[in-house]
Coordinates of C-alpha atoms in Angstrom, one line a residue:
M1 CA -76.4 25.0 9.7
K2 CA -75.3 21.9 11.7
L3 CA -75.5 18.4 10.6
A4 CA -77.3 16.0 12.0
V5 CA -76.3 13.7 14.4
S6 CA -76.8 10.5 12.3
T7 CA -75.1 12.5 9.0
R8 CA -72.1 13.2 10.9
E9 CA -71.6 9.9 12.7
R10 CA -72.0 8.4 9.1
I11 CA -69.8 10.6 7.5
I12 CA -66.9 9.9 10.4
I13 CA -67.7 6.4 10.1
A14 CA -67.2 6.2 6.4
V15 CA -63.7 7.8 6.5
C16 CA -62.6 5.8 8.9
L17 CA -63.6 2.7 6.8
S18 CA -61.7 4.4 3.7
Y19 CA -58.6 4.6 6.1
M20 CA -59.0 1.0 7.5
L21 CA -59.2 -0.5 4.0
L22 CA -56.5 1.7 2.6
F23 CA -54.0 0.7 5.6
V24 CA -54.9 -2.6 6.5
Y25 CA -54.3 -3.6 2.6
A26 CA -51.3 -1.5 2.4
A27 CA -49.7 -3.0 5.5
V28 CA -50.6 -6.7 4.6
S29 CA -49.4 -6.2 0.9
K30 CA -46.1 -5.2 2.5
L31 CA -45.8 -7.7 5.3
A32 CA -46.6 -10.3 2.5
D33 CA -43.5 -9.6 0.2
Y34 CA -41.6 -7.7 3.0
Q35 CA -38.4 -8.2 1.0
V36 CA -39.8 -6.3 -2.1
F37 CA -41.0 -3.7 0.3
L38 CA -37.3 -3.4 2.3
R39 CA -35.9 -3.4 -1.1
Q40 CA -38.1 -0.5 -2.3
L41 CA -37.1 1.8 0.8
G42 CA -33.4 0.7 0.2
M43 CA -33.9 2.1 -3.5
S44 CA -35.5 5.3 -2.5
P45 CA -33.6 8.6 -2.5
V46 CA -35.5 10.2 0.5
L47 CA -35.0 7.5 3.0
T48 CA -32.5 4.9 1.9
S49 CA -30.3 4.8 5.3
H50 CA -33.8 4.1 7.2
A51 CA -35.2 1.5 5.1
S52 CA -34.7 -1.3 8.0
W53 CA -36.6 -0.2 10.8
L54 CA -39.2 2.0 8.3
A55 CA -39.9 -1.4 6.5
W56 CA -41.6 -2.9 9.9
V57 CA -42.5 0.6 11.3
V58 CA -44.6 1.7 8.6
P59 CA -47.1 -1.2 8.4
A60 CA -46.8 -1.5 12.1
A61 CA -48.5 1.8 12.5
E62 CA -50.9 1.0 9.4
I63 CA -52.3 -1.8 11.2
L64 CA -52.4 0.0 14.8
L65 CA -54.1 3.1 13.4
S66 CA -56.7 0.9 11.6
L67 CA -57.1 -0.8 15.1
L68 CA -58.0 2.6 16.5
L69 CA -60.3 3.5 14.1
A70 CA -62.4 0.3 14.6
F71 CA -63.5 1.6 18.2
R72 CA -65.6 4.7 19.1
R73 CA -63.3 5.5 22.4
T74 CA -60.4 5.6 20.4
R75 CA -61.7 6.9 16.9
T76 CA -60.3 10.1 17.6
A77 CA -57.1 9.5 18.2
G78 CA -56.9 6.9 15.2
L79 CA -57.9 9.9 12.9
F80 CA -55.3 12.3 14.4
G81 CA -52.6 9.4 13.8
C82 CA -54.0 8.5 10.2
L83 CA -53.6 12.7 9.5
C84 CA -50.3 13.0 10.9
L85 CA -49.3 9.6 8.6
M86 CA -50.7 10.9 5.8
A87 CA -49.0 13.9 6.3
S88 CA -45.4 12.4 6.6
F89 CA -46.5 10.4 3.5
T90 CA -47.4 13.2 1.8
M91 CA -44.2 15.0 2.5
Y92 CA -42.2 12.2 1.3
I93 CA -44.0 12.4 -2.2
Y94 CA -43.1 16.1 -2.4
L95 CA -39.2 15.7 -1.7
I96 CA -39.4 12.8 -4.4
L97 CA -40.8 15.0 -6.9
N98 CA -39.1 18.1 -6.0
H99 CA -35.8 16.9 -4.2
A100 CA -34.6 13.6 -4.8
S101 CA -31.5 12.6 -7.0
H102 CA -33.8 10.7 -9.0
V103 CA -37.8 9.5 -9.3
P104 CA -38.1 5.8 -8.0
C105 CA -40.7 3.3 -9.3
S106 CA -43.8 4.0 -7.3
C107 CA -44.8 1.3 -4.5
G108 CA -46.9 -1.5 -5.4
G109 CA -50.3 -2.5 -3.6
I110 CA -53.2 -0.7 -4.5
L111 CA -51.3 2.3 -5.7
E112 CA -49.2 0.5 -8.6
K113 CA -50.8 2.5 -11.1
M114 CA -50.4 5.4 -9.7
G115 CA -48.0 7.7 -10.7
W116 CA -46.1 10.4 -8.3
I117 CA -48.0 13.2 -8.9
E118 CA -51.4 11.3 -8.8
H119 CA -50.3 9.7 -5.5
F120 CA -49.5 13.0 -4.0
Y121 CA -53.1 14.6 -4.8
F122 CA -54.2 11.5 -3.7
N123 CA -52.6 11.7 -0.1
L124 CA -54.0 15.3 0.4
A125 CA -57.2 14.3 -0.1
F126 CA -57.3 11.7 2.6
M127 CA -55.5 14.3 4.7
I128 CA -58.8 16.3 3.9
L129 CA -61.2 13.9 5.0
A130 CA -59.2 12.9 8.0
L131 CA -59.2 16.4 8.5
L132 CA -63.5 16.7 8.1
A133 CA -64.0 13.7 10.3
L134 CA -62.1 15.2 13.2
I135 CA -63.7 18.6 12.6
L136 CA -67.4 16.5 12.8
D137 CA -66.2 14.2 15.4
A138 CA -65.3 17.5 17.6
P139 CA -67.5 18.7 20.3
Q140 CA -71.0 20.3 18.6
D141 CA -70.2 23.8 19.7
S142 CA -67.5 24.1 18.2
Q143 CA -67.7 22.2 14.6
F144 CA -68.7 25.1 12.8
N145 CA -65.7 27.6 14.4
I146 CA -63.9 24.8 12.4
M147 CA -62.1 24.2 15.6
K148 CA -61.8 25.9 18.7
G149 CA -57.9 27.3 18.8
F150 CA -56.5 24.9 21.1
Q151 CA -57.6 22.0 19.1
L152 CA -56.4 23.2 16.0
L153 CA -53.1 24.3 16.8
I154 CA -52.7 20.7 17.9
L155 CA -54.1 19.3 14.7
L156 CA -51.5 22.0 12.8
G157 CA -49.0 20.7 15.1
G158 CA -49.3 17.0 14.4
V159 CA -49.2 17.8 10.7
M160 CA -46.2 20.1 10.9
L161 CA -44.6 17.2 13.3
S162 CA -44.8 14.6 10.9
S163 CA -44.1 16.3 8.0
G164 CA -40.8 17.7 9.6
L165 CA -40.2 14.2 10.7
T166 CA -39.8 12.6 7.0
L167 CA -37.7 16.0 6.2
S168 CA -35.4 15.3 9.2
L169 CA -35.5 11.7 7.9
F170 CA -34.4 12.9 4.3
I171 CA -32.0 15.5 5.5
I172 CA -29.9 12.7 7.6
S173 CA -30.1 10.1 5.0
E174 CA -28.9 12.5 2.3
R175 CA -25.9 13.0 4.5
I176 CA -25.5 9.2 5.2
V177 CA -25.4 8.0 1.8
H178 CA -24.0 10.9 0.1
Y179 CA -20.8 11.4 2.5
E180 CA -21.1 9.2 5.5
N181 CA -22.3 5.6 4.6
R182 CA -19.8 3.1 3.1
F183 CA -21.5 0.6 1.7
E184 CA -25.2 1.0 1.0
R185 CA -25.9 1.3 -2.5
R186 CA -28.8 3.3 -4.2
Y187 CA -30.4 1.8 -7.4
P188 CA -32.9 3.8 -9.5
H189 CA -35.3 2.0 -11.7
P190 CA -34.7 2.1 -14.7
A191 CA -30.8 3.7 -14.5
V192 CA -29.6 2.3 -17.6
S193 CA -31.1 1.2 -21.1
E194 CA -29.3 -1.2 -24.0
I195 CA -29.5 0.9 -27.3
A196 CA -27.5 -1.8 -29.5
R197 CA -24.8 -4.4 -29.3
E198 CA -22.6 -5.9 -32.2
P199 CA -19.8 -8.5 -31.7
L200 CA -16.0 -7.9 -32.3
P201 CA -13.8 -9.6 -34.4
H202 CA -11.3 -10.3 -31.8
N203 CA -11.3 -9.9 -28.0
S204 CA -8.6 -7.5 -27.5
Y205 CA -10.4 -4.1 -28.1
Y206 CA -11.0 -1.2 -25.6
V207 CA -12.5 2.3 -26.5
A208 CA -9.7 4.7 -27.3
G209 CA -12.1 7.7 -27.6
F210 CA -14.9 9.5 -29.4
S211 CA -15.4 12.1 -32.3
K212 CA -18.7 14.1 -32.5
S213 CA -20.2 11.4 -34.2
R214 CA -18.3 8.0 -34.0
V215 CA -17.0 5.6 -31.6
Y216 CA -13.0 4.6 -31.5
L217 CA -11.8 1.4 -30.8
G218 CA -7.9 0.3 -30.2
N219 CA -6.4 -2.8 -30.2
V220 CA -4.0 -4.3 -27.4
T221 CA -2.4 -7.2 -29.4
A222 CA -2.0 -4.8 -32.5
P223 CA -1.6 -1.1 -31.5
L224 CA -1.8 0.3 -34.7
H225 CA -4.9 -1.0 -35.8
V226 CA -8.0 1.5 -35.1
I227 CA -11.6 0.5 -36.2
S228 CA -14.4 2.9 -35.5
C229 CA -18.2 2.9 -35.5
S230 CA -21.0 5.4 -35.3
Y231 CA -22.7 6.2 -32.3
K232 CA -25.6 3.6 -32.8
L233 CA -22.6 0.9 -33.5
K234 CA -23.1 0.8 -37.2
D235 CA -21.1 1.5 -40.1
F236 CA -17.7 -0.2 -39.1
E237 CA -14.3 1.2 -40.5
S238 CA -11.0 -0.1 -40.1
Y239 CA -7.9 2.3 -40.0
E240 CA -3.5 1.7 -39.5
I241 CA -2.0 4.4 -38.2
K242 CA 0.9 5.5 -40.4
L243 CA 4.4 6.3 -38.9
D244 CA 7.0 9.1 -39.7
T245 CA 9.6 7.1 -37.6
A246 CA 10.7 3.6 -38.3
G247 CA 12.4 1.3 -35.8
M248 CA 10.7 1.8 -32.8
S249 CA 8.6 -0.9 -30.7
F250 CA 4.8 -0.3 -30.3
S251 CA 3.9 -3.5 -28.8
T252 CA 2.6 -2.0 -25.6
A253 CA 1.3 1.7 -27.5
Q254 CA -1.8 3.0 -26.4
V255 CA -4.3 4.9 -28.8
R256 CA -6.5 7.9 -27.4
V257 CA -8.8 10.0 -29.7
Q258 CA -10.3 13.5 -28.5
D259 CA -12.4 14.8 -31.5
D260 CA -10.7 14.5 -34.7
K261 CA -7.2 14.2 -33.5
F262 CA -5.6 10.9 -32.2
Y263 CA -2.5 10.3 -30.2
L264 CA -0.2 7.0 -29.8
Y265 CA 1.9 6.9 -26.9
N266 CA 4.0 4.4 -24.7
G267 CA 5.7 5.2 -21.3
T268 CA 8.5 2.5 -21.8
V269 CA 10.2 4.1 -24.7
P270 CA 9.1 6.6 -24.2
Y271 CA 7.4 8.8 -26.6
V272 CA 4.2 10.4 -28.1
F273 CA 2.8 10.7 -31.7
D274 CA -0.5 12.7 -32.5
G275 CA -2.1 13.1 -36.0
S276 CA -5.5 13.4 -37.3
V277 CA -8.0 11.2 -37.8
R278 CA -8.8 12.2 -41.7
D279 CA -5.3 10.5 -42.6
W280 CA -4.0 8.6 -39.6
L281 CA -0.8 9.8 -40.0
A282 CA 1.3 10.0 -36.7
V283 CA 4.1 12.6 -36.2
R284 CA 6.4 12.5 -33.3
S285 CA 5.5 15.1 -30.6
E286 CA 8.1 18.1 -30.2
G287 CA 8.1 17.4 -26.7
N288 CA 10.4 15.0 -24.5
P289 CA 8.6 13.2 -22.4
K290 CA 9.9 11.0 -19.5
R291 CA 9.0 7.4 -18.4
F292 CA 5.8 7.0 -17.2
T293 CA 3.6 4.2 -16.4
L294 CA 0.0 5.4 -17.0
A295 CA -0.9 8.5 -19.0
E296 CA -4.0 10.4 -19.8
I297 CA -3.9 13.3 -22.8
M298 CA -5.3 16.5 -21.4
G299 CA -5.2 19.3 -24.2
K300 CA -1.3 20.3 -24.7
E301 CA -0.5 18.4 -21.6
M302 CA -0.2 15.1 -20.1
A303 CA -1.1 13.8 -16.9
V304 CA 1.0 10.6 -15.8
R305 CA 2.4 8.3 -13.1
T306 CA 5.7 7.4 -13.0
F307 CA 8.3 6.8 -10.3
S308 CA 10.4 8.9 -7.8
E309 CA 13.6 8.8 -7.3
S310 CA 12.9 6.4 -4.1
G311 CA 11.2 4.1 -6.5
E312 CA 7.3 4.9 -5.3
H313 CA 4.4 6.0 -7.4
I314 CA 4.1 9.8 -8.3
L315 CA 1.8 12.2 -10.0
G316 CA 2.9 14.9 -12.6
V317 CA 2.2 16.4 -15.6
Q318 CA 4.0 16.7 -19.2
R319 CA 4.1 19.0 -21.9
L320 CA 3.5 17.5 -25.4
S321 CA 4.8 20.2 -27.8
S322 CA 7.9 21.7 -25.8
E323 CA 10.9 20.7 -24.1
A324 CA 9.2 22.3 -20.9
A325 CA 10.3 20.0 -17.6
P326 CA 8.1 17.8 -16.6
R327 CA 6.3 18.6 -13.3
Y328 CA 5.4 16.4 -10.5
N329 CA 3.7 16.2 -7.1
E330 CA 4.9 13.8 -4.3
A331 CA 2.5 14.5 -1.8
M332 CA -0.6 13.5 -4.1
L333 CA -0.3 9.8 -3.7
H334 CA -0.6 8.3 0.0
K335 CA 1.8 5.5 0.9
Q336 CA 0.2 2.9 2.8
A337 CA 2.8 -0.1 2.6
D338 CA 5.4 0.2 -0.1
G339 CA 4.2 3.2 -2.4
I340 CA 3.9 1.4 -5.4
F341 CA 1.4 -1.8 -4.8
D342 CA -0.8 -0.1 -2.4
T343 CA -1.0 3.1 -4.7
D344 CA -1.4 1.4 -7.9
G345 CA -5.0 2.7 -9.5
V346 CA -6.5 4.1 -12.7
L347 CA -5.8 7.5 -14.2
L348 CA -8.8 9.2 -16.1
S349 CA -8.8 12.8 -17.6
G350 CA -11.4 15.2 -19.1
D351 CA -12.4 18.7 -19.1
G352 CA -9.0 20.2 -18.1
K353 CA -8.8 17.6 -15.0
F354 CA -7.6 14.5 -14.1
V355 CA -8.8 11.6 -11.3
Y356 CA -6.7 9.0 -9.8
L357 CA -8.6 6.1 -8.4
Y358 CA -6.9 3.8 -6.3
Y359 CA -7.5 -0.1 -6.9
Y360 CA -7.0 -1.3 -3.4
R361 CA -8.8 1.2 -1.1
N362 CA -12.0 3.6 -1.4
E363 CA -10.3 6.7 -2.5
F364 CA -9.7 8.7 -5.1
L365 CA -8.2 12.5 -5.6
V366 CA -9.0 15.4 -8.2
S367 CA -7.0 17.7 -9.6
D368 CA -5.9 19.5 -12.7
A369 CA -2.5 20.5 -14.6
S370 CA -1.5 23.0 -11.7
L371 CA -1.4 19.8 -9.7
K372 CA -3.1 21.2 -6.6
I373 CA -5.9 18.7 -5.0
A374 CA -9.2 20.1 -5.7
L375 CA -10.4 17.1 -4.0
R376 CA -10.1 13.5 -2.1
G377 CA -13.0 11.5 -2.2
N378 CA -14.0 8.2 -0.9
T379 CA -15.4 5.4 -2.6
I380 CA -18.7 3.8 -0.7
D381 CA -16.9 0.6 0.4
T382 CA -15.3 0.6 4.0
T383 CA -11.6 -0.4 3.0
S384 CA -9.8 2.5 3.8
R385 CA -6.3 0.8 3.8
A386 CA -5.1 -1.3 1.1
Q387 CA -5.0 -4.9 1.9
V388 CA -1.6 -5.7 0.0
T389 CA 1.1 -8.4 1.2
I390 CA 4.5 -7.2 0.1
A391 CA 7.4 -9.7 -0.3
E392 CA 11.0 -10.0 -1.7
T393 CA 12.4 -12.3 -4.2
W394 CA 15.8 -13.6 -3.4
Q395 CA 17.1 -11.3 -6.5
G396 CA 15.8 -8.6 -4.1
L397 CA 12.6 -8.0 -6.2
R398 CA 9.4 -6.7 -4.3
Q399 CA 6.5 -8.6 -5.4
M400 CA 2.9 -9.2 -3.7
G401 CA 2.8 -11.6 -1.2
Q402 CA -0.5 -13.1 -1.8
A403 CA -3.3 -11.8 -3.9
P404 CA -4.8 -8.3 -2.8
L405 CA -8.5 -7.2 -1.9
L406 CA -9.4 -5.5 -5.3
V407 CA -11.8 -2.4 -4.3
N408 CA -12.0 -0.6 -7.5
R409 CA -11.3 -2.4 -11.0
R410 CA -12.5 -0.1 -14.0
A411 CA -13.8 3.3 -14.3
A412 CA -14.7 6.4 -16.5
L413 CA -15.1 10.1 -16.2
E414 CA -17.6 11.9 -18.1
G415 CA -18.1 15.5 -17.0
S416 CA -18.2 16.1 -13.4
Y417 CA -19.2 12.5 -12.8
L418 CA -16.7 9.7 -12.1
F419 CA -18.2 5.8 -12.7
V420 CA -16.6 3.2 -10.6
N421 CA -16.7 -0.8 -11.5
S422 CA -16.4 -1.8 -7.9
Q423 CA -15.7 -5.3 -6.9
L424 CA -17.2 -5.8 -3.4
P425 CA -21.1 -6.3 -2.7
G426 CA -22.6 -3.8 -0.4
K427 CA -25.8 -4.3 1.6
G428 CA -28.4 -6.4 -0.4
D429 CA -26.4 -6.9 -3.5
F430 CA -25.6 -10.7 -3.0
G431 CA -27.5 -13.1 -5.0
K432 CA -28.3 -12.7 -9.0
L433 CA -27.5 -9.1 -9.3
W434 CA -24.1 -9.4 -8.1
K435 CA -23.1 -12.9 -9.9
Q436 CA -24.7 -11.6 -13.4
A437 CA -24.1 -7.9 -13.6
S438 CA -20.8 -5.4 -13.1
I439 CA -21.5 -2.6 -10.8
I440 CA -21.1 0.9 -11.5
D441 CA -20.9 3.4 -8.6
V442 CA -21.7 7.0 -9.5
Y443 CA -19.9 9.9 -7.5
D444 CA -20.1 13.7 -8.1
I445 CA -16.2 14.8 -8.5
R446 CA -17.5 18.0 -7.4
D447 CA -18.5 17.3 -3.8
G448 CA -17.0 13.7 -3.3
S449 CA -20.8 12.6 -2.9
Y450 CA -22.1 9.0 -3.7
R451 CA -25.1 9.7 -6.4
F452 CA -26.1 6.1 -7.3
S453 CA -25.3 2.8 -8.7
F454 CA -26.6 0.8 -11.4
P455 CA -25.5 -2.8 -12.6
L456 CA -24.3 -3.8 -16.5
Y457 CA -25.3 -7.2 -17.2
D458 CA -23.0 -9.9 -18.1
I459 CA -23.2 -11.0 -22.0
D460 CA -22.8 -14.1 -23.0
G461 CA -21.4 -14.9 -19.6
Q462 CA -18.8 -12.2 -19.9
K463 CA -18.4 -9.4 -17.6
L464 CA -17.5 -5.7 -19.1
E465 CA -13.5 -5.4 -20.1
S466 CA -13.5 -1.6 -20.4
F467 CA -16.0 0.9 -20.6
R468 CA -16.0 4.6 -21.5
I469 CA -18.8 7.5 -21.3
I470 CA -19.8 10.5 -23.4
R471 CA -22.8 12.5 -22.4
N472 CA -24.8 9.9 -21.6
H473 CA -23.7 7.1 -23.7
I474 CA -22.2 4.6 -22.1
F475 CA -19.8 2.1 -24.5
L476 CA -19.4 -1.3 -22.7
I477 CA -16.5 -3.9 -24.0
N478 CA -16.1 -7.5 -23.3
E479 CA -14.3 -10.6 -25.0
K480 CA -17.1 -10.8 -27.6
W481 CA -19.4 -7.5 -27.9
I482 CA -19.5 -3.6 -28.0
V483 CA -22.7 -2.5 -26.5
R484 CA -24.6 1.2 -26.0
Y485 CA -26.4 1.7 -22.9
D486 CA -27.9 5.0 -22.4
L487 CA -28.5 6.7 -19.0
E488 CA -31.9 7.7 -18.1
K489 CA -32.4 11.5 -18.4
G490 CA -32.2 13.4 -14.9
L491 CA -29.7 11.2 -13.6
V492 CA -27.0 13.0 -14.6
D493 CA -26.2 17.0 -15.7
G494 CA -25.9 17.7 -19.2
P495 CA -28.0 16.1 -22.3

């Protein structure tokens, strides 16, 4: 049964008006608040790297298609364009729901209150309307054969081409953002939420480690003093480390806590003590540690940074419970200037591996106790060479000739993820966000890819001094506070 011409025309006009209303409103909303729309695209895990040109191409296409729909002679072309554009939007939402690293905020405007799944089905419904209108707009003798074969191929080809274009943009964006792009951040929202905060009695605490239910804080000015609290930042307790050895200096000692065991070490003397958090009695290790400038515990061994015979930084591993000689690999750190200042950085350990992150360049390395490099990765900024100037004093000592460009400041390692407190703003980072927060960039140390970024806002005007992460809990310390944040589920592996 064929529809009357007047009925077909009314259906086609209704579909055209629906698309015109949707697209004109959407385009005007985007252009009226262009910066917000641009930032939304920049935060998208699918189209991050294409935000700058898509921010004007999308509303321009919506306006153009609305104009084509307004005239009878160009109506068919407009409907075909609407079908293709809506297919692109639908593929975008499919990628967001199934393949994106995180699900961003829904876009604003007329669909602001609609969830992503509802939005997906909304788009499918509009695709069906466009297809229906094209069928009804086709010559009468073909409309009830669904359409002639050639016309059907054109429609299917257009849908596949536009969907494929969106898929291609996603693949390109993933490659650029994860591996090639050097300074474009991705901010999922929300990424973290503040759970609790408590004031600290002094400004010299740092997170020393965790047991199953408690956080332990060491003290820079009183190394034998430790406090702990629950993960909810309640039930504070204070301890003093008791020693079985007298007459040693502990003024620069560091404390590390792993489950029910604690370590006290100093690389200048050098020494390593360990004991149980149940009695805080420290017993000197049976090993024979050599001098080190940085150290992190790795089970029965300790990853260290020390000096080679030529006076340059090298990385190695020392045994804690035996007289076995330490092992070093002088090829791990890459010298760019003097081998000391240019290779300065942060040493982190966890799950039997360690990470070394350079302060003054966009590089980190991952290894284990074998000292074989599993990965050399890059942070997203563009500073591949350390911008340090070396000068010598009249006594022949080397020192910084001028303030270097600091790239990476603090860092934390949890599972397969490296969290880096970057010191350089990326695209769109200028303004209040950069001034009022510390930006944390997250990398997957299994493949070196950049995942996402999030801000940790200043408290009482003070930026973070240190932070550590266990599971999805972030514990931040500044001069006055300890604060717990939780990462949103799904951003990193694990509970």
